Structure formats: structure tokens, C-alpha cells
Amino acid sequence: MLSALHSPALRQPTAVEAAYGVTAQTLIAIVVAMQTAVEELEQALAAELDQHPLATTLRSAPGLGPVLAARVLAEIGDDPTRFTTAAGLRAFAGTAPVTRASGRSRYVKARKVRNKRLGDACHWWAFVTITKSAGARAHYDRRRAAGDHHNAALRNLANKLIGRLWWCLQHDETWNENTAWNIDIATPDPRTA
């Protein structure tokens, strides 16, 4: 592969090659400047979020970094009486399924009327959480084994996450993996680790 890059290639006139070189350098400088600006914005966002009274609760949830936590907070709001039930918040986020039943037929589908920005944030939260939480991963794997497609399993996981977050916000408690997934996460034995 490397030898192919060292072999003779078609050439352009020297002025054209120099112009391409300047263009490439300029585009790389733009990408580097954008990357630096994004990092600075993320740091400023994290600093602002950390000053919010609900930041500790939000950031305690697995997978909610500063950007996703701020998105979730912005869409939910910080009024604890806004959503009186977890089901209301789940419907608002669009993670709660819609069931249509008539006679012997029953059909479950995704909710179309929802807060799309919160739904998107919950989707990414669920996606990240399957790598951050053993309980979330187990839940996702169970849904996949039951026949759910990837997005349906993520939506179901997001439904669980947003419901648990509602509970944490209502009771002003941080996230607890054991109670979130109704499991007893065993601590590893240091002699066998």
C-alpha cells in the first residue's frame, strides 16, 4: 500500500499543484480552528451547566455528559412541577410507545407527536449509555433478543432512562445503577481481579 503512494503518479502543472497545496493547508487550518472553537464552547457549556442546581443530578446519570445534559435540561426545563408523572415526560420526549388495539389485533409504534429535540437527545443518551452502564446494556440486549430492531431497542432504553431521570429529579437524588435497573451489581473481588 505504501509503495503505491511512492510510485510515479500523474502530475499537474507546478502552479496548479502549488494552488492545491495552499488550498489543502487553508482547509486544514479551518478544520483546526473549528475544532478549537468547539472545544472552547464545550468547556464554557460545562462551566455554565455545573452552576445549575440540577447539574449534579443530571450529570450523575450514565452517558449524560455536559452537552447532552444541557440539551435534556433545556428541553425538560427546571420546573419540578412541569411533569407530574414520568409517563407525561416520556410522552413529551416521544419515548413512550403508542399502542393501537382493536379486537384481537394489537400494534405498537413510535410516537410521532413529540419534542423532537428532546427525543433526539434521549436517543443519543441511550446510544451512549449502552457502553457506560451494565444495566443499560443488559436491558438493550434483552430487547434485541426479544426481536426489537436497534432503534426500537434504543427507544425502549431511552424510555427507561427518562423515567428514571424524572424520578431522580422529583426526589432530588443522584442516579443509582442498582435501583435504576433493579439489579444487584456485584463488586469485583480484589483477590480475583
mmCIF file with all atom_site columns, C-alpha atoms in Angstrom, residues 72 74-77 82-83 86-96 111 113-119 122 162:
data_model
loop_
_atom_site.group_PDB
_atom_site.id
_atom_site.type_symbol
_atom_site.label_atom_id
_atom_site.label_alt_id
_atom_site.label_comp_id
_atom_site.label_asym_id
_atom_site.label_entity_id
_atom_site.label_seq_id
_atom_site.pdbx_PDB_ins_code
_atom_site.Cartn_x
_atom_site.Cartn_y
_atom_site.Cartn_z
_atom_site.occupancy
_atom_site.B_iso_or_equiv
_atom_site.pdbx_formal_charge
_atom_site.auth_seq_id
_atom_site.auth_comp_id
_atom_site.auth_asym_id
_atom_site.auth_atom_id
_atom_site.pdbx_PDB_model_num
ATOM 1  C CA . VAL A 1 72  ? -32.009 17.462 28.219 1.00 0.00 ? 72  VAL A CA 1
ATOM 2  C CA . ALA A 1 74  ? -33.051 22.839 28.170 1.00 0.00 ? 74  ALA A CA 1
ATOM 3  C CA . GLU A 1 75  ? -35.908 20.759 26.771 1.00 0.00 ? 75  GLU A CA 1
ATOM 4  C CA . ILE A 1 76  ? -37.320 19.485 30.082 1.00 0.00 ? 76  ILE A CA 1
ATOM 5  C CA . GLY A 1 77  ? -36.872 22.775 31.913 1.00 0.00 ? 77  GLY A CA 1
ATOM 6  C CA . ARG A 1 82  ? -43.971 20.745 34.917 1.00 0.00 ? 82  ARG A CA 1
ATOM 7  C CA . PHE A 1 83  ? -44.301 16.975 34.542 1.00 0.00 ? 83  PHE A CA 1
ATOM 8  C CA . ALA A 1 86  ? -42.919 10.020 34.429 1.00 0.00 ? 86  ALA A CA 1
ATOM 9  C CA . ALA A 1 87  ? -45.427 8.975  31.774 1.00 0.00 ? 87  ALA A CA 1
ATOM 10 C CA . GLY A 1 88  ? -46.019 12.631 30.893 1.00 0.00 ? 88  GLY A CA 1
ATOM 11 C CA . LEU A 1 89  ? -42.308 13.250 30.442 1.00 0.00 ? 89  LEU A CA 1
ATOM 12 C CA . ARG A 1 90  ? -41.935 10.055 28.423 1.00 0.00 ? 90  ARG A CA 1
ATOM 13 C CA . ALA A 1 91  ? -44.770 11.090 26.102 1.00 0.00 ? 91  ALA A CA 1
ATOM 14 C CA . PHE A 1 92  ? -43.277 14.583 25.750 1.00 0.00 ? 92  PHE A CA 1
ATOM 15 C CA . ALA A 1 93  ? -39.912 13.053 24.824 1.00 0.00 ? 93  ALA A CA 1
ATOM 16 C CA . GLY A 1 94  ? -41.557 10.624 22.410 1.00 0.00 ? 94  GLY A CA 1
ATOM 17 C CA . THR A 1 95  ? -40.031 7.553  24.018 1.00 0.00 ? 95  THR A CA 1
ATOM 18 C CA . ALA A 1 96  ? -43.374 6.177  25.238 1.00 0.00 ? 96  ALA A CA 1
ATOM 19 C CA . ARG A 1 111 ? -44.833 8.278  18.899 1.00 0.00 ? 111 ARG A CA 1
ATOM 20 C CA . VAL A 1 113 ? -46.084 13.932 18.103 1.00 0.00 ? 113 VAL A CA 1
ATOM 21 C CA . ARG A 1 114 ? -43.254 14.756 20.468 1.00 0.00 ? 114 ARG A CA 1
ATOM 22 C CA . ASN A 1 115 ? -40.490 17.186 21.304 1.00 0.00 ? 115 ASN A CA 1
ATOM 23 C CA . LYS A 1 116 ? -38.061 16.191 18.562 1.00 0.00 ? 116 LYS A CA 1
ATOM 24 C CA . ARG A 1 117 ? -35.054 17.888 20.173 1.00 0.00 ? 117 ARG A CA 1
ATOM 25 C CA . LEU A 1 118 ? -35.601 16.045 23.463 1.00 0.00 ? 118 LEU A CA 1
ATOM 26 C CA . GLY A 1 119 ? -36.304 12.809 21.599 1.00 0.00 ? 119 GLY A CA 1
ATOM 27 C CA . CYS A 1 122 ? -32.702 10.812 24.526 1.00 0.00 ? 122 CYS A CA 1
ATOM 28 C CA . ILE A 1 162 ? -36.016 9.311  31.015 1.00 0.00 ? 162 ILE A CA 1
#
